[in-house]
Structure formats: structure tokens, C-alpha cells
Amino acid sequence: MSTFNPKGPIAETQLDLFYLTVWVTGFIFVVVGGVFVVAIVKFRERPNDNRPMPSQGHGNPLIEIGLIGASVLLLVIIAVPTLQAIWYTHDTPMNEYSKLGNWYSGEELSKDAEDEVLIIRVIGYQWWWEFEYPQLGINTANEMVIPAGKAVHLELRSVDVIHSFWLPRIAGKVDLIPGRANAMWIQAGDDFDRWALKNEIDTANGNEVELQAVYKTYLEEEIHDYYYGQCAEFCGDSHARMLFRATVVGDDEFAEWVESARVGHTAPAGKSWDAWYDTYDQEPESLVTDLDKGAKIFMGRGKCIACHAVEGNPRALGVAGPNLTNVGERLSIAAGWLNHHTEDDVLIEDEQYDNFVRWIKETDVVKPGNRMWKANGNGIGELLDPDDSEKIKLLTDNEIHYLALYLQSLK
Ligand code: CUA
């Protein structure tokens, strides 16, 4: 998460500004500190010091005006690039590379969207992130996917308290404030022009095709990655556990991801949901495979669908919690807090299973204060009588096992 290793124009601009400020203030420190040290060494009192008291001056217009002038000059040196950076990071660039119509290869794009950059609505909750892609009609949580080398416009909102979006190697930070829509743009990797400019490549040479290939390799090898983000504004009990991730992918991979998120999932064993629900409503005991059992708990005793949506499943339409379409593909759960991947970002299924079990079983230990459904505060399960805490049937270990298997299958 180091800001000293930026992977996008915004983070680079912010780092440049940081260095400029460090150099200017460092210069001031050395000059003022140097004069101070010379003064105390040269004019200190020594044994048998017979030197006369130095003349006590007061008010020297030349020195005063000179110092004011120097201060103003230093402030201008910092202020001009700062203002430039503020304007640069404020306005989402509308370059040709970033317009959806010019790179998005998936289907069903409205005419308006073709001329826009990708928009992602980032919504903060205690303590997780919703990422909605309005132009593409999809919704995900905690792990956003963005295309490499393209500007992306973010709309930042919150449903409860103030959060702050911070993706250190790409951009940051802007607050998510209840009742207000903030905006920022991010970009992982340079667009073609900026990349060429930085590498002093003459693009007017007529070898555009060749250059585009080199540029593509740069995106693939240097930018394609899994980046870590964090809520950067204290927002309650589990603020420190409100992380998120950004997966930066190539254009084709992005279109595939959108398609998969749009289609969602069928019922276990590729059955249609209509057929599955018919059986579920009439003879649920005939649904006996592991995934059927998990799905039954997901729809029934676990009460998962009250808060979670899963694309494709007509009864899983909850909006209070993260959208679980493709949750089995995510390399982390519980808003980036429980990870299950290698250093090279390959999913480890055993760890994923353990994380699901742990998250369902000890949701309050994993993330204190979180709002996942807990029957009378006791754990996930069924509340048979709200007035009698004895009448709670929490999920058994066995049920949690099947639920975890089902969640893993959502990919
Ligand atoms: Cu959300 Cu801190």
C-alpha cells in the first residue's frame, strides 16, 4: 500500500507534490537551522571572552523585505504546482482512450455511455464498500475491477457515517459523506500518450501498431495487479477492518468480468431457479447434494437473502449487505479483512472455505459491531420466538459447512 510506489497518474502527481514540498521545506530547514547553528557556535560565550557585545540592531528594512520576498517566492513555488494538481485531479479527463465506446468490448452499452468514461458509484457502509457500475448494470462489493490505462470516474457516497476512499498506489483520498455526492477520478497505469511522453517515444513515427503492442505489454506486466485499499476516515468499531481491493485488468478481461457479473448464477447443478424453487417449495427434503443443502440454508434458515443479492437468483434481492454475485471468485471476504490468496494473487480454496466458516460462525469476533444478521445478537440462525432467547436455532457446524461450500460455488 506504499504511496512511494505509484501506479497511476493521480498517485504520481500526488507523490511529485509531496517531494516538491519536502525539498522546499527541507531547504528552509537547512538554511534557517544552518544560520542558527552558526550563530550559537560563533557567538557563544567563551572563557575569558573579552569581545564587546555585538551591536544590537532593530529593524532592518532590507533584511525584512528580503525575507518576506523569499517566503513569498517559496510559497509560490509550492502553490503553483499544488493548484495545478488540484485542478488535474479534480476534472475527470475525457480523452479518447478512456471513452467506453472506444475500448469496452462487451454488449449492451447505451449511446450516452459510449461517449463517457467508466463510472463507478462507490458507496460506503459500516463496514464495507459497494461498487455499482451504472452504465453496465452491475453491482459488486469490496473488490472493484477496473480497466488498465483508462480514466474511471468515481461518485462517492455514504449511507451512514463519513468514510474515506484511499487506494494508495493509484489515488487517494476523498471522503464519502452522507447526503452528499463527492467525485474523483482514478486511473491505473498511464494512457498511451502519457506513457509515450514519459518514455520519450516519438509517436509520430508511423510505427503506431508496434508501439501499441509495447504499450499493451507495459499495461499487462506493470499495471495488471491486485491493489489494496483502505477506509481512511475513522468510522466506528471496525474502521480498521474496512478494506477494499481493486483488480486492474485488460480490456477483454474486463468485458468478461462484466458479462459474468451480469449473468450471475444458476441453481446448483446448472438447474434453472424456477425448477429449483418448485422443488424447494414442495419437497425440500429431496434436495440432497452439498450445494443444494447450502442453497437451502442460504434461502432459509441462514436468512442470507434478506440482505444479500445474487444475480440470477430471483429471490436473492437483499440490498442491506454486499452483493454476493461471484463472491466465490473474490480473493478476500469481510471487506478485505479475511484473505485467501497466494502472493501471486491465486485463490486458495482451503483458506477460502475456512474464512467463510469463520466469518459465518464468529462474525462479531472477525469484525466487531458488524451488522450481519444475528438472531437476538447470538449468531446466525432462526429466531423462533423473538421474546424468548431460548427459542433460537442457530446454524449448526454442519449447516455452516454446507453454506460455506455453497458460497464458494458462486463463481
Ligand atoms: Cu469507513 Cu473508516
CSV table of C-alpha atoms and ligand atoms in Angstrom, one decimal:
chain,number,residue,atom,x,y,z
A,1,MET,CA,0.0,0.0,0.0
A,2,SER,CA,3.0,2.3,-0.3
A,3,THR,CA,2.4,5.8,-1.8
A,4,PHE,CA,6.0,5.8,-2.8
A,5,ASN,CA,5.3,3.2,-5.5
A,6,PRO,CA,2.6,4.9,-7.5
A,7,LYS,CA,0.9,3.0,-10.4
A,8,GLY,CA,-1.2,5.8,-11.9
A,9,PRO,CA,-1.1,9.4,-12.9
A,10,ILE,CA,-3.0,10.7,-9.8
A,11,ALA,CA,-0.8,8.9,-7.3
A,12,GLU,CA,2.2,10.1,-9.3
A,13,THR,CA,1.0,13.7,-9.2
A,14,GLN,CA,0.4,13.5,-5.5
A,15,LEU,CA,3.9,11.9,-4.9
A,16,ASP,CA,5.6,14.6,-7.0
A,17,LEU,CA,3.8,17.3,-5.0
A,18,PHE,CA,4.9,15.6,-1.8
A,19,TYR,CA,8.6,15.5,-2.9
A,20,LEU,CA,8.4,19.2,-4.0
A,21,THR,CA,7.1,20.2,-0.6
A,22,VAL,CA,9.7,18.1,1.1
A,23,TRP,CA,12.5,19.7,-0.9
A,24,VAL,CA,11.3,23.2,-0.3
A,25,THR,CA,10.7,22.8,3.4
A,26,GLY,CA,14.0,20.8,3.6
A,27,PHE,CA,15.8,23.8,2.1
A,28,ILE,CA,14.1,26.1,4.6
A,29,PHE,CA,15.1,23.8,7.4
A,30,VAL,CA,18.7,23.7,6.3
A,31,VAL,CA,19.1,27.5,5.8
A,32,VAL,CA,17.3,28.5,9.0
A,33,GLY,CA,18.9,25.7,11.0
A,34,GLY,CA,22.3,26.5,9.5
A,35,VAL,CA,22.2,30.2,10.4
A,36,PHE,CA,21.0,29.2,13.9
A,37,VAL,CA,23.9,26.7,14.4
A,38,VAL,CA,26.5,29.2,13.0
A,39,ALA,CA,25.1,31.9,15.4
A,40,ILE,CA,25.3,29.7,18.5
A,41,VAL,CA,28.7,28.3,17.7
A,42,LYS,CA,30.3,31.6,16.6
A,43,PHE,CA,28.8,33.9,19.1
A,44,ARG,CA,28.7,31.6,22.1
A,45,GLU,CA,30.4,32.9,25.3
A,46,ARG,CA,33.8,31.5,25.9
A,47,PRO,CA,36.1,31.6,28.9
A,48,ASN,CA,37.9,35.0,29.3
A,49,ASP,CA,35.8,36.3,26.5
A,50,ASN,CA,36.7,40.0,26.1
A,51,ARG,CA,34.8,40.6,22.8
A,52,PRO,CA,32.5,43.5,23.1
A,53,MET,CA,28.7,42.9,23.0
A,54,PRO,CA,27.7,42.9,19.3
A,55,SER,CA,25.7,45.9,18.2
A,56,GLN,CA,22.0,45.3,19.0
A,57,GLY,CA,20.2,46.2,15.8
A,58,HIS,CA,16.4,46.6,15.5
A,59,GLY,CA,14.5,46.7,12.2
A,60,ASN,CA,16.5,46.4,9.0
A,61,PRO,CA,14.1,47.1,6.1
A,62,LEU,CA,16.4,45.4,3.6
A,63,ILE,CA,16.6,42.1,5.5
A,64,GLU,CA,12.9,42.2,6.4
A,65,ILE,CA,11.7,42.8,2.9
A,66,GLY,CA,14.2,40.3,1.6
A,67,LEU,CA,12.9,37.6,4.0
A,68,ILE,CA,9.3,38.4,3.1
A,69,GLY,CA,10.2,38.2,-0.6
A,70,ALA,CA,12.0,34.9,-0.1
A,71,SER,CA,9.0,33.5,1.8
A,72,VAL,CA,6.5,34.6,-0.9
A,73,LEU,CA,8.8,33.1,-3.5
A,74,LEU,CA,8.9,29.7,-1.7
A,75,LEU,CA,5.1,29.7,-1.2
A,76,VAL,CA,4.6,30.4,-4.9
A,77,ILE,CA,6.9,27.6,-5.8
A,78,ILE,CA,4.7,25.3,-3.7
A,79,ALA,CA,1.4,26.9,-4.6
A,80,VAL,CA,1.5,26.8,-8.4
A,81,PRO,CA,2.1,23.1,-8.7
A,82,THR,CA,-0.4,22.4,-5.9
A,83,LEU,CA,-3.2,24.3,-7.6
A,84,GLN,CA,-2.3,22.6,-10.9
A,85,ALA,CA,-2.5,19.2,-9.2
A,86,ILE,CA,-5.8,20.1,-7.6
A,87,TRP,CA,-7.3,21.0,-11.0
A,88,TYR,CA,-5.8,18.0,-12.6
A,89,THR,CA,-7.1,15.5,-10.0
A,90,HIS,CA,-10.5,17.3,-9.9
A,91,ASP,CA,-11.6,17.0,-13.5
A,92,THR,CA,-12.1,13.5,-15.0
A,93,PRO,CA,-10.2,13.6,-18.3
A,94,MET,CA,-12.4,12.8,-21.3
A,95,ASN,CA,-9.6,11.5,-23.6
A,96,GLU,CA,-10.4,9.2,-26.4
A,97,TYR,CA,-8.6,6.2,-24.8
A,98,SER,CA,-10.9,6.3,-21.8
A,99,LYS,CA,-14.3,6.7,-23.5
A,100,LEU,CA,-16.2,3.5,-23.0
A,101,GLY,CA,-17.2,3.3,-26.7
A,102,ASN,CA,-13.5,3.1,-27.7
A,103,TRP,CA,-12.4,0.2,-25.5
A,104,TYR,CA,-15.3,-1.6,-24.0
A,105,SER,CA,-16.0,-4.8,-26.0
A,106,GLY,CA,-18.9,-6.1,-24.0
A,107,GLU,CA,-22.6,-5.9,-25.1
A,108,GLU,CA,-25.4,-3.6,-24.3
A,109,LEU,CA,-23.9,-0.2,-23.9
A,110,SER,CA,-26.2,2.8,-24.2
A,111,LYS,CA,-25.4,5.5,-26.7
A,112,ASP,CA,-24.7,8.0,-24.0
A,113,ALA,CA,-22.3,5.7,-22.2
A,114,GLU,CA,-20.2,5.3,-25.3
A,115,ASP,CA,-19.0,8.9,-25.1
A,116,GLU,CA,-18.4,8.7,-21.3
A,117,VAL,CA,-15.7,7.2,-19.3
A,118,LEU,CA,-16.5,4.3,-17.0
A,119,ILE,CA,-18.4,5.5,-13.9
A,120,ILE,CA,-18.3,3.6,-10.6
A,121,ARG,CA,-20.6,4.6,-7.7
A,122,VAL,CA,-18.7,3.9,-4.5
A,123,ILE,CA,-21.0,3.7,-1.5
A,124,GLY,CA,-19.6,3.4,2.0
A,125,TYR,CA,-21.3,1.3,4.6
A,126,GLN,CA,-20.3,0.4,8.2
A,127,TRP,CA,-18.0,-1.5,7.3
A,128,TRP,CA,-17.8,-2.4,3.7
A,129,TRP,CA,-17.9,-1.0,0.2
A,130,GLU,CA,-20.4,-1.2,-2.5
A,131,PHE,CA,-19.3,-0.7,-6.1
A,132,GLU,CA,-22.0,0.0,-8.6
A,133,TYR,CA,-21.4,0.2,-12.3
A,134,PRO,CA,-24.5,2.2,-13.5
A,135,GLN,CA,-23.6,2.1,-17.2
A,136,LEU,CA,-23.1,-1.6,-17.2
A,137,GLY,CA,-25.9,-2.5,-14.9
A,138,ILE,CA,-23.8,-4.5,-12.4
A,139,ASN,CA,-23.1,-4.2,-8.7
A,140,THR,CA,-20.3,-5.7,-6.6
A,141,ALA,CA,-18.7,-5.3,-3.2
A,142,ASN,CA,-15.3,-4.8,-1.6
A,143,GLU,CA,-13.4,-5.8,-4.7
A,144,MET,CA,-13.7,-3.4,-7.6
A,145,VAL,CA,-12.5,-4.3,-11.1
A,146,ILE,CA,-11.1,-1.5,-13.3
A,147,PRO,CA,-9.6,-1.4,-16.8
A,148,ALA,CA,-5.8,-0.7,-17.1
A,149,GLY,CA,-4.8,2.6,-18.6
A,150,LYS,CA,-8.3,4.2,-18.6
A,151,ALA,CA,-9.6,7.0,-16.6
A,152,VAL,CA,-12.5,6.0,-14.3
A,153,HIS,CA,-14.9,8.5,-12.7
A,154,LEU,CA,-15.9,7.7,-9.2
A,155,GLU,CA,-19.1,9.0,-7.4
A,156,LEU,CA,-18.6,8.7,-3.7
A,157,ARG,CA,-21.5,8.4,-1.3
A,158,SER,CA,-22.2,7.1,2.1
A,159,VAL,CA,-25.3,5.6,3.7
A,160,ASP,CA,-24.3,6.1,7.3
A,161,VAL,CA,-21.2,8.0,8.5
A,162,ILE,CA,-18.2,9.6,6.9
A,163,HIS,CA,-15.7,7.2,5.2
A,164,SER,CA,-12.8,7.9,3.0
A,165,PHE,CA,-11.7,6.2,-0.2
A,166,TRP,CA,-8.0,5.5,-0.4
A,167,LEU,CA,-6.3,3.3,-2.9
A,168,PRO,CA,-2.7,4.4,-2.1
A,169,ARG,CA,-0.9,3.2,-5.2
A,170,ILE,CA,-3.5,4.6,-7.5
A,171,ALA,CA,-5.2,7.6,-5.9
A,172,GLY,CA,-6.4,9.0,-2.6
A,173,LYS,CA,-8.1,10.2,-0.6
A,174,VAL,CA,-11.6,11.6,-0.9
A,175,ASP,CA,-14.3,11.4,1.8
A,176,LEU,CA,-17.6,9.7,1.4
A,177,ILE,CA,-20.1,12.0,3.1
A,178,PRO,CA,-23.7,11.2,4.0
A,179,GLY,CA,-26.2,13.3,2.0
A,180,ARG,CA,-23.5,14.5,-0.5
A,181,ALA,CA,-22.0,13.2,-3.7
A,182,ASN,CA,-18.3,13.6,-3.9
A,183,ALA,CA,-16.4,12.8,-7.0
A,184,MET,CA,-12.9,11.9,-8.0
A,185,TRP,CA,-11.2,10.0,-10.9
A,186,ILE,CA,-8.7,7.3,-10.8
A,187,GLN,CA,-6.5,5.6,-13.3
A,188,ALA,CA,-4.3,2.6,-13.0
A,189,GLY,CA,-1.4,3.0,-15.4
A,190,ASP,CA,-0.8,5.7,-17.9
A,191,ASP,CA,-2.8,6.2,-21.0
A,192,PHE,CA,-1.0,5.8,-24.3
A,193,ASP,CA,0.0,9.5,-24.7
A,194,ARG,CA,1.3,9.9,-21.2
A,195,TRP,CA,3.2,6.7,-21.4
A,196,ALA,CA,4.8,7.7,-24.7
A,197,LEU,CA,5.7,11.2,-23.3
A,198,LYS,CA,7.2,9.7,-20.2
A,199,ASN,CA,9.3,7.2,-22.1
A,200,GLU,CA,10.3,9.9,-24.7
A,201,ILE,CA,8.8,7.9,-27.5
A,202,ASP,CA,8.1,9.7,-30.7
A,203,THR,CA,4.6,8.6,-31.7
A,204,ALA,CA,4.6,10.5,-35.0
A,205,ASN,CA,6.9,7.9,-36.5
A,206,GLY,CA,4.3,5.9,-38.2
A,207,ASN,CA,5.0,2.7,-36.1
A,208,GLU,CA,1.8,3.1,-34.1
A,209,VAL,CA,0.9,-0.6,-34.3
A,210,GLU,CA,4.3,-1.7,-32.9
A,211,LEU,CA,4.1,1.0,-30.2
A,212,GLN,CA,0.6,-0.1,-29.2
A,213,ALA,CA,1.9,-3.6,-28.7
A,214,VAL,CA,4.7,-2.4,-26.4
A,215,TYR,CA,2.2,-0.2,-24.5
A,216,LYS,CA,-0.1,-3.2,-24.1
A,217,THR,CA,2.9,-5.2,-22.6
A,218,TYR,CA,3.5,-2.4,-20.2
A,219,LEU,CA,-0.1,-2.5,-19.0
A,220,GLU,CA,0.0,-6.2,-18.8
A,221,GLU,CA,3.3,-6.5,-16.9
A,222,GLU,CA,3.5,-3.4,-14.8
A,223,ILE,CA,-0.1,-2.4,-14.1
A,224,HIS,CA,-2.2,-5.6,-14.2
A,225,ASP,CA,-2.4,-6.4,-10.5
A,226,TYR,CA,-4.4,-6.7,-7.3
A,227,TYR,CA,-4.2,-3.4,-5.3
A,228,TYR,CA,-5.0,-2.8,-1.7
A,229,GLY,CA,-7.2,0.0,-0.4
A,230,GLN,CA,-8.5,1.1,3.0
A,231,CYS,CA,-11.1,3.3,4.5
A,232,ALA,CA,-9.0,6.3,5.7
A,233,GLU,CA,-11.5,8.1,8.0
A,234,PHE,CA,-12.4,6.7,11.4
A,235,CYS,CA,-16.0,5.4,11.1
A,236,GLY,CA,-16.7,3.3,14.1
A,237,ASP,CA,-15.8,-0.1,15.7
A,238,SER,CA,-14.4,-1.8,12.7
A,239,HIS,CA,-13.0,1.1,10.8
A,240,ALA,CA,-9.6,-0.7,10.7
A,241,ARG,CA,-11.3,-3.7,9.1
A,242,MET,CA,-13.0,-1.7,6.3
A,243,LEU,CA,-10.6,-2.5,3.5
A,244,PHE,CA,-11.2,-3.0,-0.2
A,245,ARG,CA,-9.3,-4.2,-3.3
A,246,ALA,CA,-9.0,-3.1,-6.9
A,247,THR,CA,-8.2,-5.6,-9.5
A,248,VAL,CA,-6.8,-4.0,-12.6
A,249,VAL,CA,-7.3,-6.0,-15.8
A,250,GLY,CA,-7.0,-5.7,-19.6
A,251,ASP,CA,-10.0,-4.7,-21.8
A,252,ASP,CA,-11.1,-8.2,-22.7
A,253,GLU,CA,-10.8,-9.5,-19.2
A,254,PHE,CA,-12.9,-6.5,-18.0
A,255,ALA,CA,-15.7,-7.3,-20.5
A,256,GLU,CA,-15.7,-11.0,-19.5
A,257,TRP,CA,-15.9,-10.0,-15.8
A,258,VAL,CA,-18.9,-7.7,-16.5
A,259,GLU,CA,-20.6,-10.4,-18.5
A,260,SER,CA,-20.1,-12.9,-15.7
A,261,ALA,CA,-21.4,-10.5,-13.1
A,262,ARG,CA,-24.4,-9.7,-15.2
A,263,VAL,CA,-25.4,-13.3,-15.8
A,264,GLY,CA,-24.8,-14.4,-12.2
A,265,HIS,CA,-25.5,-18.0,-11.2
A,266,THR,CA,-27.9,-20.8,-11.9
A,267,ALA,CA,-29.3,-23.1,-9.2
A,268,PRO,CA,-27.0,-25.9,-8.1
A,269,ALA,CA,-26.0,-28.4,-10.8
A,270,GLY,CA,-27.0,-25.9,-13.5
A,271,LYS,CA,-30.7,-26.1,-12.8
A,272,SER,CA,-33.0,-23.2,-13.5
A,273,TRP,CA,-34.1,-21.3,-10.5
A,274,ASP,CA,-37.7,-21.8,-11.3
A,275,ALA,CA,-37.3,-25.6,-11.3
A,276,TRP,CA,-35.2,-25.5,-8.2
A,277,TYR,CA,-37.7,-23.3,-6.3
A,278,ASP,CA,-40.6,-25.6,-7.3
A,279,THR,CA,-38.8,-28.4,-5.6
A,280,TYR,CA,-37.7,-26.3,-2.7
A,281,ASP,CA,-41.3,-25.1,-2.0
A,282,GLN,CA,-42.9,-28.6,-2.5
A,283,GLU,CA,-40.4,-31.2,-1.4
A,284,PRO,CA,-37.3,-29.6,0.0
A,285,GLU,CA,-36.1,-32.9,1.5
A,286,SER,CA,-35.5,-34.1,-2.0
A,287,LEU,CA,-32.7,-31.5,-2.5
A,288,VAL,CA,-29.8,-33.5,-1.1
A,289,THR,CA,-26.5,-32.6,-2.7
A,290,ASP,CA,-24.0,-30.5,-0.8
A,291,LEU,CA,-24.7,-27.4,-2.8
A,292,ASP,CA,-28.5,-27.9,-2.6
A,293,LYS,CA,-28.2,-28.1,1.2
A,294,GLY,CA,-26.1,-25.0,1.2
A,295,ALA,CA,-28.5,-23.2,-1.1
A,296,LYS,CA,-31.4,-24.2,1.2
A,297,ILE,CA,-29.7,-22.6,4.2
A,298,PHE,CA,-28.8,-19.6,2.1
A,299,MET,CA,-32.5,-19.0,1.2
A,300,GLY,CA,-34.0,-20.3,4.5
A,301,ARG,CA,-32.5,-20.7,8.0
A,302,GLY,CA,-29.4,-18.5,7.3
A,303,LYS,CA,-31.6,-15.6,6.3
A,304,CYS,CA,-28.9,-14.6,3.9
A,305,ILE,CA,-31.2,-13.4,1.1
A,306,ALA,CA,-32.8,-10.8,3.4
A,307,CYS,CA,-29.7,-8.7,3.0
A,308,HIS,CA,-27.7,-10.2,0.0
A,309,ALA,CA,-28.5,-10.2,-3.7
A,310,VAL,CA,-27.1,-12.8,-6.1
A,311,GLU,CA,-27.6,-12.1,-9.8
A,312,GLY,CA,-29.6,-14.8,-11.5
A,313,ASN,CA,-31.4,-15.9,-8.3
A,314,PRO,CA,-34.9,-14.3,-8.4
A,315,ARG,CA,-35.4,-14.5,-4.6
A,316,ALA,CA,-31.9,-13.2,-3.5
A,317,LEU,CA,-32.6,-9.5,-3.8
A,318,GLY,CA,-31.4,-8.1,-0.5
A,319,VAL,CA,-29.8,-4.7,-0.5
A,320,ALA,CA,-28.6,-4.1,3.0
A,321,GLY,CA,-25.4,-6.2,2.6
A,322,PRO,CA,-22.8,-6.8,-0.1
A,323,ASN,CA,-24.0,-8.3,-3.4
A,324,LEU,CA,-22.7,-11.8,-3.4
A,325,THR,CA,-22.6,-12.5,-7.2
A,326,ASN,CA,-19.2,-14.2,-7.8
A,327,VAL,CA,-18.3,-13.9,-4.2
A,328,GLY,CA,-16.5,-17.3,-4.7
A,329,GLU,CA,-14.1,-15.5,-7.1
A,330,ARG,CA,-13.1,-12.8,-4.7
A,331,LEU,CA,-9.7,-13.2,-3.1
A,332,SER,CA,-10.9,-11.8,0.2
A,333,ILE,CA,-14.1,-11.6,2.2
A,334,ALA,CA,-15.4,-9.4,5.0
A,335,ALA,CA,-14.3,-6.2,3.2
A,336,GLY,CA,-10.8,-7.3,2.6
A,337,TRP,CA,-10.2,-8.5,6.1
A,338,LEU,CA,-10.1,-12.3,5.6
A,339,ASN,CA,-7.8,-13.0,2.7
A,340,HIS,CA,-7.3,-16.3,0.8
A,341,HIS,CA,-4.8,-15.9,-1.9
A,342,THR,CA,-1.1,-16.5,-2.6
A,343,GLU,CA,1.4,-13.7,-3.0
A,344,ASP,CA,0.7,-14.0,-6.7
A,345,ASP,CA,-3.0,-13.5,-6.2
A,346,VAL,CA,-4.1,-17.0,-6.8
A,347,LEU,CA,-7.1,-18.1,-4.8
A,348,ILE,CA,-6.5,-20.8,-2.2
A,349,GLU,CA,-9.7,-22.8,-1.8
A,350,ASP,CA,-9.0,-24.4,1.6
A,351,GLU,CA,-8.3,-21.0,3.1
A,352,GLN,CA,-11.4,-19.6,1.4
A,353,TYR,CA,-13.5,-22.3,2.9
A,354,ASP,CA,-12.0,-21.7,6.4
A,355,ASN,CA,-12.7,-17.9,6.0
A,356,PHE,CA,-16.3,-18.4,5.1
A,357,VAL,CA,-16.8,-20.7,8.1
A,358,ARG,CA,-15.1,-18.3,10.4
A,359,TRP,CA,-17.0,-15.3,9.1
A,360,ILE,CA,-20.4,-17.0,9.5
A,361,LYS,CA,-19.6,-18.6,12.8
A,362,GLU,CA,-17.8,-15.7,14.5
A,363,THR,CA,-19.0,-12.7,12.6
A,364,ASP,CA,-18.7,-10.5,15.7
A,365,VAL,CA,-15.2,-11.7,16.5
A,366,VAL,CA,-14.0,-11.2,12.9
A,367,LYS,CA,-15.5,-7.8,12.7
A,368,PRO,CA,-16.8,-6.3,15.9
A,369,GLY,CA,-20.1,-4.4,15.6
A,370,ASN,CA,-20.9,-5.6,12.1
A,371,ARG,CA,-24.5,-5.7,11.1
A,372,MET,CA,-24.7,-9.2,9.7
A,373,TRP,CA,-28.0,-10.9,10.8
A,374,LYS,CA,-27.7,-12.3,14.3
A,375,ALA,CA,-30.7,-13.8,15.9
A,376,ASN,CA,-31.1,-11.9,19.2
A,377,GLY,CA,-27.5,-11.0,18.9
A,378,ASN,CA,-26.5,-14.6,19.3
A,379,GLY,CA,-25.3,-15.7,15.9
A,380,ILE,CA,-26.7,-16.6,12.5
A,381,GLY,CA,-29.8,-18.7,12.6
A,382,GLU,CA,-33.5,-18.7,13.1
A,383,LEU,CA,-35.4,-16.7,15.7
A,384,LEU,CA,-38.3,-18.9,16.6
A,385,ASP,CA,-39.7,-16.7,19.2
A,386,PRO,CA,-38.4,-13.1,19.4
A,387,ASP,CA,-39.4,-12.8,23.1
A,388,ASP,CA,-37.7,-16.0,24.2
A,389,SER,CA,-33.9,-16.2,23.8
A,390,GLU,CA,-34.1,-20.0,24.3
A,391,LYS,CA,-36.1,-20.3,21.1
A,392,ILE,CA,-33.2,-19.6,18.8
A,393,LYS,CA,-32.0,-22.2,16.5
A,394,LEU,CA,-28.5,-21.1,15.4
A,395,LEU,CA,-26.8,-22.6,12.4
A,396,THR,CA,-25.0,-25.8,13.4
A,397,ASP,CA,-21.4,-26.5,12.3
A,398,ASN,CA,-22.8,-28.9,9.8
A,399,GLU,CA,-25.1,-26.3,8.3
A,400,ILE,CA,-22.3,-23.8,8.2
A,401,HIS,CA,-20.2,-26.3,6.3
A,402,TYR,CA,-22.8,-26.6,3.6
A,403,LEU,CA,-23.3,-22.8,3.5
A,404,ALA,CA,-19.6,-22.3,3.0
A,405,LEU,CA,-19.5,-24.8,0.2
A,406,TYR,CA,-22.4,-23.0,-1.5
A,407,LEU,CA,-20.8,-19.6,-1.2
A,408,GLN,CA,-17.5,-21.0,-2.6
A,409,SER,CA,-19.5,-22.2,-5.6
A,410,LEU,CA,-20.7,-18.7,-6.5
A,411,LYS,CA,-18.2,-18.0,-9.3
B,1,CUA,CU1,-15.2,3.5,6.9
B,1,CUA,CU2,-13.4,4.1,8.3
